[in-house]
Amino acid sequence: MTADVVSWILLLAIAAYACGGGVDYGAGFWDLLAGGAERGKRPRWLVDHAMAPVWEVNNVWLIFVLILMWTGFPVFFQTVFTALWLPLALAAVGMVLRGAGFALRKPTRRLAARRVYGAVFAIASLLTPFFLGTVIGGVASGRVAPGTTASADAWANTTSIMAGLIAVAATAFLGAVFLSVDARRFDAPDLVRYFRIRAWAGSAALLVLGVIGLTVTDPHASYVHHGLTHGAGLGLLLASLAALAVTAWLVAGPAAGWARYSAVAVVALGIAAWGFAQHPYLVPTSLTVQQGAGASAPLQWMLIVAAVALVLIGPALVVLYRLDTHGALEPLTDEDVDR
């Protein structure tokens, strides 16, 4: 029972990182496609101002995921990090390069160096969610059973590649929706239109890739495919589809601010559908939650830690996100400093 509860907390933490971090990765994706220095100046200006206050905080969820894995499910942790160390290492390198590029490009005065740092930030924002998605695909396909050695087949397969593409599409969708709302906050109507179109394009890409991904999981990940097309998994997928349609409608209307919540619901419900489709397995069909769980004492402590985090960290993050979305965390300008 305790192991099941901790496994659902782990899934919740993955969803939180996918939604929070996904917005930032999506902003970097559109930064990559913004064009040259002159053409992309305005979109990149919005990306810098919208991301600056909170872009680092989303890594809290990733750290929580890792702690839950190696403490609560050590067999699962060993299995994943043994068989899929290469895409995980590439994703980790991408996170470091992405953070360095974003932090260094703004204060850099030389245009050539700024372009280099900007390119590093943007390319890493594309590759990092892709490699993380391939890891999820490798797990969902059941190719990383305990004892599996590292190989390209574990993550460079049809299911993994489709999961990576869906992860990129989801981040692009989230980033465009949030940036379209941020453009209203910064009183930039040209960027509202700019990112609204990209939000629609991202939603269309996510829908198409999701349908294709659901199709290819049939022969390559039959257990998860059955879970996604029946019962709770199917219901959550349909709810995610409904949230996608609502987001596409909200982003063009006067209540566009609500599109943020519906966009987050799209991704969160999709991840929940994967969790229900895979239950009770951590790795279908070779490692169940109970088989991969650690000793009962660490699991009980994980519940206590999760409860403490919910009470102490949860409200702080809610306040932080709320202050950011209401424009209360804007960095000081040169004029502010002078005054």
mmCIF file of C-alpha atoms in Angstrom:
data_model
loop_
_atom_site.group_PDB
_atom_site.id
_atom_site.type_symbol
_atom_site.label_atom_id
_atom_site.label_comp_id
_atom_site.label_asym_id
_atom_site.label_seq_id
_atom_site.Cartn_x
_atom_site.Cartn_y
_atom_site.Cartn_z
ATOM 1 C CA MET A 1 0.000 0.000 0.000
ATOM 2 C CA THR A 2 2.781 2.446 0.955
ATOM 3 C CA ALA A 3 4.699 1.658 -2.226
ATOM 4 C CA ASP A 4 1.611 2.385 -4.348
ATOM 5 C CA VAL A 5 1.116 5.770 -2.687
ATOM 6 C CA VAL A 6 4.775 6.706 -3.203
ATOM 7 C CA SER A 7 4.565 5.606 -6.858
ATOM 8 C CA TRP A 8 1.647 7.984 -7.438
ATOM 9 C CA ILE A 9 3.588 10.769 -5.719
ATOM 10 C CA LEU A 10 6.462 10.012 -8.106
ATOM 11 C CA LEU A 11 4.104 10.308 -11.074
ATOM 12 C CA LEU A 12 2.765 13.593 -9.675
ATOM 13 C CA ALA A 13 6.314 14.946 -9.380
ATOM 14 C CA ILE A 14 7.058 13.916 -12.984
ATOM 15 C CA ALA A 15 3.921 15.743 -14.112
ATOM 16 C CA ALA A 16 4.923 18.839 -12.133
ATOM 17 C CA TYR A 17 8.357 18.892 -13.772
ATOM 18 C CA ALA A 18 6.878 18.261 -17.212
ATOM 19 C CA CYS A 19 4.497 21.216 -16.809
ATOM 20 C CA GLY A 20 6.792 23.658 -14.994
ATOM 21 C CA GLY A 21 9.992 22.790 -16.812
ATOM 22 C CA GLY A 22 8.078 22.241 -20.048
ATOM 23 C CA VAL A 23 7.113 25.909 -20.194
ATOM 24 C CA ASP A 24 10.771 26.926 -20.011
ATOM 25 C CA TYR A 25 11.878 24.340 -22.555
ATOM 26 C CA GLY A 26 9.087 25.531 -24.840
ATOM 27 C CA ALA A 27 10.264 29.123 -24.549
ATOM 28 C CA GLY A 28 13.707 27.960 -25.636
ATOM 29 C CA PHE A 29 12.169 26.064 -28.545
ATOM 30 C CA TRP A 30 10.537 29.215 -29.901
ATOM 31 C CA ASP A 31 13.736 31.129 -29.234
ATOM 32 C CA LEU A 32 15.446 28.670 -31.602
ATOM 33 C CA LEU A 33 12.870 29.295 -34.330
ATOM 34 C CA ALA A 34 12.637 33.061 -33.853
ATOM 35 C CA GLY A 35 14.987 33.829 -36.749
ATOM 36 C CA GLY A 36 17.986 36.101 -37.077
ATOM 37 C CA ALA A 37 19.113 38.828 -34.717
ATOM 38 C CA GLU A 38 16.782 41.502 -36.091
ATOM 39 C CA ARG A 39 13.768 39.336 -36.852
ATOM 40 C CA GLY A 40 13.973 37.457 -33.556
ATOM 41 C CA LYS A 41 14.739 40.440 -31.365
ATOM 42 C CA ARG A 42 11.186 40.956 -30.076
ATOM 43 C CA PRO A 43 10.313 37.301 -29.370
ATOM 44 C CA ARG A 44 13.645 36.779 -27.621
ATOM 45 C CA TRP A 45 13.082 39.921 -25.567
ATOM 46 C CA LEU A 46 9.824 38.421 -24.297
ATOM 47 C CA VAL A 47 11.460 35.047 -23.620
ATOM 48 C CA ASP A 48 14.162 36.700 -21.516
ATOM 49 C CA HIS A 49 11.724 38.777 -19.471
ATOM 50 C CA ALA A 50 9.149 36.021 -19.010
ATOM 51 C CA MET A 51 11.623 33.321 -17.964
ATOM 52 C CA ALA A 52 14.092 35.280 -15.848
ATOM 53 C CA PRO A 53 12.272 35.302 -12.464
ATOM 54 C CA VAL A 54 11.497 31.569 -12.065
ATOM 55 C CA TRP A 55 13.337 29.483 -14.657
ATOM 56 C CA GLU A 56 15.595 27.756 -12.085
ATOM 57 C CA VAL A 57 12.871 26.804 -9.612
ATOM 58 C CA ASN A 58 11.430 24.082 -11.845
ATOM 59 C CA ASN A 59 14.488 21.913 -11.200
ATOM 60 C CA VAL A 60 13.114 21.369 -7.678
ATOM 61 C CA TRP A 61 10.675 18.879 -9.187
ATOM 62 C CA LEU A 62 13.430 17.014 -11.027
ATOM 63 C CA ILE A 63 15.455 16.650 -7.830
ATOM 64 C CA PHE A 64 12.354 15.379 -6.040
ATOM 65 C CA VAL A 65 11.814 12.791 -8.808
ATOM 66 C CA LEU A 66 15.384 11.503 -8.473
ATOM 67 C CA ILE A 67 15.135 11.281 -4.670
ATOM 68 C CA LEU A 68 11.864 9.367 -4.871
ATOM 69 C CA MET A 69 13.342 6.962 -7.420
ATOM 70 C CA TRP A 70 16.586 6.045 -5.690
ATOM 71 C CA THR A 71 15.121 6.024 -2.173
ATOM 72 C CA GLY A 72 11.685 4.554 -2.780
ATOM 73 C CA PHE A 73 12.367 2.321 -5.784
ATOM 74 C CA PRO A 74 16.075 1.449 -5.897
ATOM 75 C CA VAL A 75 15.603 -1.496 -8.273
ATOM 76 C CA PHE A 76 13.735 0.737 -10.700
ATOM 77 C CA PHE A 77 16.378 3.437 -10.345
ATOM 78 C CA GLN A 78 19.176 0.969 -11.062
ATOM 79 C CA THR A 79 17.311 -0.498 -14.025
ATOM 80 C CA VAL A 80 16.622 2.845 -15.677
ATOM 81 C CA PHE A 81 20.021 4.399 -15.067
ATOM 82 C CA THR A 82 21.856 1.272 -16.206
ATOM 83 C CA ALA A 83 19.987 0.711 -19.450
ATOM 84 C CA LEU A 84 19.325 4.366 -20.316
ATOM 85 C CA TRP A 85 22.411 6.145 -19.018
ATOM 86 C CA LEU A 86 23.274 7.664 -22.408
ATOM 87 C CA PRO A 87 20.048 9.636 -23.068
ATOM 88 C CA LEU A 88 19.945 10.609 -19.387
ATOM 89 C CA ALA A 89 23.534 11.859 -19.585
ATOM 90 C CA LEU A 90 22.757 13.794 -22.765
ATOM 91 C CA ALA A 91 19.704 15.330 -21.084
ATOM 92 C CA ALA A 92 21.819 16.311 -18.053
ATOM 93 C CA VAL A 93 24.444 17.934 -20.280
ATOM 94 C CA GLY A 94 21.630 19.730 -22.093
ATOM 95 C CA MET A 95 20.276 21.126 -18.820
ATOM 96 C CA VAL A 96 23.696 22.469 -17.850
ATOM 97 C CA LEU A 97 24.383 24.009 -21.263
ATOM 98 C CA ARG A 98 20.880 25.423 -21.457
ATOM 99 C CA GLY A 99 21.197 27.133 -18.085
ATOM 100 C CA ALA A 100 24.636 28.493 -18.911
ATOM 101 C CA GLY A 101 23.507 29.793 -22.279
ATOM 102 C CA PHE A 102 20.480 31.551 -20.837
ATOM 103 C CA ALA A 103 22.425 33.056 -17.934
ATOM 104 C CA LEU A 104 25.326 34.309 -20.051
ATOM 105 C CA ARG A 105 23.686 35.605 -23.198
ATOM 106 C CA LYS A 106 21.845 38.540 -21.648
ATOM 107 C CA PRO A 107 24.788 40.324 -19.911
ATOM 108 C CA THR A 108 27.152 39.626 -22.823
ATOM 109 C CA ARG A 109 27.920 42.778 -24.806
ATOM 110 C CA ARG A 110 29.504 41.268 -27.920
ATOM 111 C CA LEU A 111 26.939 40.247 -30.536
ATOM 112 C CA ALA A 112 28.919 37.200 -31.698
ATOM 113 C CA ALA A 113 29.204 35.800 -28.165
ATOM 114 C CA ARG A 114 25.538 36.536 -27.493
ATOM 115 C CA ARG A 115 24.605 34.545 -30.589
ATOM 116 C CA VAL A 116 26.698 31.597 -29.437
ATOM 117 C CA TYR A 117 25.170 31.581 -25.961
ATOM 118 C CA GLY A 118 21.696 32.022 -27.423
ATOM 119 C CA ALA A 119 22.213 29.106 -29.813
ATOM 120 C CA VAL A 120 23.426 26.880 -26.967
ATOM 121 C CA PHE A 121 20.368 27.798 -24.880
ATOM 122 C CA ALA A 122 17.921 27.237 -27.742
ATOM 123 C CA ILE A 123 19.358 23.966 -29.076
ATOM 124 C CA ALA A 124 19.652 22.500 -25.593
ATOM 125 C CA SER A 125 16.007 23.472 -24.968
ATOM 126 C CA LEU A 126 15.063 21.261 -27.909
ATOM 127 C CA LEU A 127 17.334 18.284 -27.235
ATOM 128 C CA THR A 128 16.852 17.992 -23.455
ATOM 129 C CA PRO A 129 13.095 17.233 -23.483
ATOM 130 C CA PHE A 130 13.612 14.949 -26.475
ATOM 131 C CA PHE A 131 16.108 12.761 -24.612
ATOM 132 C CA LEU A 132 13.958 12.782 -21.474
ATOM 133 C CA GLY A 133 11.038 11.681 -23.635
ATOM 134 C CA THR A 134 13.060 8.811 -25.082
ATOM 135 C CA VAL A 135 13.674 7.603 -21.540
ATOM 136 C CA ILE A 136 9.942 7.542 -20.846
ATOM 137 C CA GLY A 137 9.378 5.742 -24.129
ATOM 138 C CA GLY A 138 12.033 3.175 -23.269
ATOM 139 C CA VAL A 139 10.371 2.479 -19.936
ATOM 140 C CA ALA A 140 6.859 2.331 -21.430
ATOM 141 C CA SER A 141 7.972 -0.076 -24.150
ATOM 142 C CA GLY A 142 9.277 -2.530 -21.538
ATOM 143 C CA ARG A 143 12.750 -2.683 -23.074
ATOM 144 C CA VAL A 144 14.533 -1.820 -19.827
ATOM 145 C CA ALA A 145 13.720 -4.845 -17.695
ATOM 146 C CA PRO A 146 15.964 -5.503 -14.674
ATOM 147 C CA GLY A 147 19.319 -6.795 -15.852
ATOM 148 C CA THR A 148 19.097 -5.106 -19.237
ATOM 149 C CA THR A 149 22.434 -3.700 -20.370
ATOM 150 C CA ALA A 150 22.766 -0.334 -22.068
ATOM 151 C CA SER A 151 22.138 -0.437 -25.799
ATOM 152 C CA ALA A 152 20.730 1.756 -28.531
ATOM 153 C CA ASP A 153 17.665 -0.490 -28.762
ATOM 154 C CA ALA A 154 16.643 0.546 -25.241
ATOM 155 C CA TRP A 155 16.004 4.157 -26.252
ATOM 156 C CA ALA A 156 16.476 4.535 -30.023
ATOM 157 C CA ASN A 157 13.328 2.604 -30.913
ATOM 158 C CA THR A 158 9.994 3.628 -32.399
ATOM 159 C CA THR A 159 8.207 4.127 -29.073
ATOM 160 C CA SER A 160 11.076 6.097 -27.553
ATOM 161 C CA ILE A 161 11.518 8.391 -30.548
ATOM 162 C CA MET A 162 7.784 9.087 -30.685
ATOM 163 C CA ALA A 163 7.779 9.820 -26.944
ATOM 164 C CA GLY A 164 10.696 12.213 -27.462
ATOM 165 C CA LEU A 165 8.884 14.036 -30.261
ATOM 166 C CA ILE A 166 5.709 14.256 -28.184
ATOM 167 C CA ALA A 167 7.742 15.698 -25.301
ATOM 168 C CA VAL A 168 9.168 18.391 -27.594
ATOM 169 C CA ALA A 169 5.704 19.170 -28.987
ATOM 170 C CA ALA A 170 4.261 19.404 -25.469
ATOM 171 C CA THR A 171 6.948 21.864 -24.374
ATOM 172 C CA ALA A 172 6.475 23.941 -27.531
ATOM 173 C CA PHE A 173 2.729 24.025 -26.879
ATOM 174 C CA LEU A 174 3.138 25.038 -23.234
ATOM 175 C CA GLY A 175 5.763 27.652 -24.030
ATOM 176 C CA ALA A 176 3.680 29.310 -26.748
ATOM 177 C CA VAL A 177 0.540 29.442 -24.594
ATOM 178 C CA PHE A 178 2.349 30.973 -21.618
ATOM 179 C CA LEU A 179 4.274 33.443 -23.797
ATOM 180 C CA SER A 180 1.082 34.574 -25.533
ATOM 181 C CA VAL A 181 -0.368 35.419 -22.109
ATOM 182 C CA ASP A 182 2.897 37.046 -20.991
ATOM 183 C CA ALA A 183 2.811 39.222 -24.104
ATOM 184 C CA ARG A 184 -0.496 40.673 -22.890
ATOM 185 C CA ARG A 185 1.096 41.399 -19.523
ATOM 186 C CA PHE A 186 3.983 43.213 -21.226
ATOM 187 C CA ASP A 187 1.518 45.140 -23.449
ATOM 188 C CA ALA A 188 2.952 43.707 -26.690
ATOM 189 C CA PRO A 189 -0.004 43.042 -29.022
ATOM 190 C CA ASP A 190 2.286 42.029 -31.889
ATOM 191 C CA LEU A 191 3.738 39.249 -29.729
ATOM 192 C CA VAL A 192 0.279 38.198 -28.569
ATOM 193 C CA ARG A 193 -0.588 37.398 -32.180
ATOM 194 C CA TYR A 194 2.858 35.935 -32.797
ATOM 195 C CA PHE A 195 2.679 33.397 -29.981
ATOM 196 C CA ARG A 196 -1.053 32.753 -30.355
ATOM 197 C CA ILE A 197 -0.393 31.356 -33.835
ATOM 198 C CA ARG A 198 2.427 29.240 -32.438
ATOM 199 C CA ALA A 199 0.188 27.991 -29.642
ATOM 200 C CA TRP A 200 -2.279 26.773 -32.257
ATOM 201 C CA ALA A 201 0.549 25.202 -34.254
ATOM 202 C CA GLY A 202 1.880 23.532 -31.102
ATOM 203 C CA SER A 203 -1.542 22.158 -30.192
ATOM 204 C CA ALA A 204 -1.984 20.755 -33.711
ATOM 205 C CA ALA A 205 1.467 19.154 -33.628
ATOM 206 C CA LEU A 206 0.796 17.672 -30.196
ATOM 207 C CA LEU A 207 -2.524 16.227 -31.379
ATOM 208 C CA VAL A 208 -1.047 14.697 -34.543
ATOM 209 C CA LEU A 209 1.979 13.243 -32.776
ATOM 210 C CA GLY A 210 -0.230 11.948 -29.970
ATOM 211 C CA VAL A 211 -2.439 10.072 -32.422
ATOM 212 C CA ILE A 212 0.587 8.660 -34.236
ATOM 213 C CA GLY A 213 2.208 7.749 -30.931
ATOM 214 C CA LEU A 214 -0.921 5.969 -29.746
ATOM 215 C CA THR A 215 -0.907 3.989 -32.985
ATOM 216 C CA VAL A 216 2.720 2.909 -32.833
ATOM 217 C CA THR A 217 2.460 1.775 -29.204
ATOM 218 C CA ASP A 218 0.168 -1.062 -30.275
ATOM 219 C CA PRO A 219 2.874 -3.399 -31.644
ATOM 220 C CA HIS A 220 5.819 -1.965 -29.681
ATOM 221 C CA ALA A 221 4.280 -1.363 -26.231
ATOM 222 C CA SER A 222 1.149 -3.465 -26.196
ATOM 223 C CA TYR A 223 0.526 -3.345 -22.431
ATOM 224 C CA VAL A 224 0.604 0.459 -22.276
ATOM 225 C CA HIS A 225 -1.381 0.713 -25.514
ATOM 226 C CA HIS A 226 -4.150 -1.408 -24.004
ATOM 227 C CA GLY A 227 -4.162 0.781 -20.910
ATOM 228 C CA LEU A 228 -4.380 3.954 -22.986
ATOM 229 C CA THR A 229 -7.313 2.665 -25.023
ATOM 230 C CA HIS A 230 -9.353 1.242 -22.146
ATOM 231 C CA GLY A 231 -10.624 2.294 -18.730
ATOM 232 C CA ALA A 232 -9.094 5.147 -16.761
ATOM 233 C CA GLY A 233 -6.233 5.649 -19.227
ATOM 234 C CA LEU A 234 -8.646 6.275 -22.089
ATOM 235 C CA GLY A 235 -10.782 8.578 -19.935
ATOM 236 C CA LEU A 236 -7.765 10.681 -18.985
ATOM 237 C CA LEU A 237 -6.617 10.857 -22.614
ATOM 238 C CA LEU A 238 -10.063 12.097 -23.673
ATOM 239 C CA ALA A 239 -9.984 14.661 -20.867
ATOM 240 C CA SER A 240 -6.558 15.799 -22.094
ATOM 241 C CA LEU A 241 -7.957 16.131 -25.616
ATOM 242 C CA ALA A 242 -10.857 18.212 -24.307
ATOM 243 C CA ALA A 243 -8.414 20.461 -22.415
ATOM 244 C CA LEU A 244 -6.423 20.878 -25.634
ATOM 245 C CA ALA A 245 -9.527 22.096 -27.479
ATOM 246 C CA VAL A 246 -10.400 24.447 -24.613
ATOM 247 C CA THR A 247 -6.872 25.889 -24.649
ATOM 248 C CA ALA A 248 -7.007 26.546 -28.387
ATOM 249 C CA TRP A 249 -10.265 28.440 -27.828
ATOM 250 C CA LEU A 250 -9.176 30.345 -24.716
ATOM 251 C CA VAL A 251 -5.871 31.580 -26.106
ATOM 252 C CA ALA A 252 -7.696 33.727 -28.675
ATOM 253 C CA GLY A 253 -10.320 35.191 -26.342
ATOM 254 C CA PRO A 254 -10.510 37.831 -23.625
ATOM 255 C CA ALA A 255 -10.003 35.183 -20.912
ATOM 256 C CA ALA A 256 -6.668 34.045 -22.329
ATOM 257 C CA GLY A 257 -5.134 33.922 -18.852
ATOM 258 C CA TRP A 258 -7.132 30.763 -18.175
ATOM 259 C CA ALA A 259 -5.375 29.111 -21.111
ATOM 260 C CA ARG A 260 -2.378 28.597 -18.842
ATOM 261 C CA TYR A 261 -4.376 26.319 -16.566
ATOM 262 C CA SER A 262 -5.982 24.347 -19.373
ATOM 263 C CA ALA A 263 -2.593 23.957 -21.117
ATOM 264 C CA VAL A 264 -1.088 22.552 -17.924
ATOM 265 C CA ALA A 265 -4.096 20.232 -17.668
ATOM 266 C CA VAL A 266 -3.372 18.902 -21.178
ATOM 267 C CA VAL A 267 0.114 17.733 -20.210
ATOM 268 C CA ALA A 268 -0.729 16.657 -16.661
ATOM 269 C CA LEU A 269 -3.689 14.554 -17.800
ATOM 270 C CA GLY A 270 -1.582 12.968 -20.534
ATOM 271 C CA ILE A 271 1.062 11.917 -18.021
ATOM 272 C CA ALA A 272 -1.647 10.656 -15.663
ATOM 273 C CA ALA A 273 -3.038 8.549 -18.517
ATOM 274 C CA TRP A 274 0.405 6.989 -19.013
ATOM 275 C CA GLY A 275 0.637 6.245 -15.284
ATOM 276 C CA PHE A 276 -2.769 4.555 -15.155
ATOM 277 C CA ALA A 277 -2.066 2.652 -18.374
ATOM 278 C CA GLN A 278 1.180 1.267 -16.931
ATOM 279 C CA HIS A 279 -0.110 0.484 -13.429
ATOM 280 C CA PRO A 280 0.766 -1.722 -11.534
ATOM 281 C CA TYR A 281 4.077 -1.894 -13.389
ATOM 282 C CA LEU A 282 7.084 0.376 -13.129
ATOM 283 C CA VAL A 283 8.441 -1.385 -16.221
ATOM 284 C CA PRO A 284 5.804 -3.279 -18.202
ATOM 285 C CA THR A 285 5.626 -6.239 -17.817
ATOM 286 C CA SER A 286 8.725 -7.187 -15.847
ATOM 287 C CA LEU A 287 8.829 -4.966 -12.732
ATOM 288 C CA THR A 288 5.791 -4.158 -10.626
ATOM 289 C CA VAL A 289 5.583 -1.367 -8.084
ATOM 290 C CA GLN A 290 5.881 -3.865 -5.248
ATOM 291 C CA GLN A 291 8.860 -5.648 -6.824
ATOM 292 C CA GLY A 292 10.747 -2.406 -7.432
ATOM 293 C CA ALA A 293 10.024 -0.869 -4.043
ATOM 294 C CA GLY A 294 12.630 -0.548 -1.343
ATOM 295 C CA ALA A 295 12.309 -1.361 2.353
ATOM 296 C CA SER A 296 9.153 -0.287 4.161
ATOM 297 C CA ALA A 297 10.920 2.133 6.524
ATOM 298 C CA PRO A 298 12.377 4.384 3.757
ATOM 299 C CA LEU A 299 9.009 4.347 1.981
ATOM 300 C CA GLN A 300 7.265 5.528 5.127
ATOM 301 C CA TRP A 301 9.827 8.282 5.546
ATOM 302 C CA MET A 302 9.222 9.290 1.918
ATOM 303 C CA LEU A 303 5.554 9.798 2.739
ATOM 304 C CA ILE A 304 6.545 12.014 5.672
ATOM 305 C CA VAL A 305 8.956 13.989 3.489
ATOM 306 C CA ALA A 306 6.279 14.402 0.821
ATOM 307 C CA ALA A 307 3.814 15.667 3.417
ATOM 308 C CA VAL A 308 6.352 18.162 4.786
ATOM 309 C CA ALA A 309 7.170 19.331 1.255
ATOM 310 C CA LEU A 310 3.473 19.758 0.533
ATOM 311 C CA VAL A 311 3.036 21.936 3.623
ATOM 312 C CA LEU A 312 6.257 23.971 3.441
ATOM 313 C CA ILE A 313 7.359 24.065 -0.205
ATOM 314 C CA GLY A 314 4.022 23.774 -1.995
ATOM 315 C CA PRO A 315 2.550 27.093 -0.805
ATOM 316 C CA ALA A 316 5.861 28.876 -1.446
ATOM 317 C CA LEU A 317 5.924 27.663 -5.051
ATOM 318 C CA VAL A 318 2.282 28.648 -5.541
ATOM 319 C CA VAL A 319 3.023 32.162 -4.279
ATOM 320 C CA LEU A 320 6.136 32.367 -6.460
ATOM 321 C CA TYR A 321 4.291 31.325 -9.624
ATOM 322 C CA ARG A 322 1.409 33.665 -8.813
ATOM 323 C CA LEU A 323 3.716 36.635 -8.262
ATOM 324 C CA ASP A 324 5.496 35.864 -11.509
ATOM 325 C CA THR A 325 2.340 35.535 -13.617
ATOM 326 C CA HIS A 326 1.048 38.817 -12.155
ATOM 327 C CA GLY A 327 4.248 40.659 -13.060
ATOM 328 C CA ALA A 328 5.430 41.236 -9.496
ATOM 329 C CA LEU A 329 8.882 39.725 -10.039
ATOM 330 C CA GLU A 330 10.125 41.818 -12.920
ATOM 331 C CA PRO A 331 13.870 42.551 -12.777
ATOM 332 C CA LEU A 332 14.950 46.137 -12.178
ATOM 333 C CA THR A 333 15.772 48.206 -15.226
ATOM 334 C CA ASP A 334 18.647 50.674 -15.449
ATOM 335 C CA GLU A 335 16.170 53.496 -14.827
ATOM 336 C CA ASP A 336 14.916 51.784 -11.648
ATOM 337 C CA VAL A 337 18.475 51.446 -10.370
ATOM 338 C CA ASP A 338 19.215 55.105 -11.119
ATOM 339 C CA ARG A 339 16.154 56.199 -9.183
#
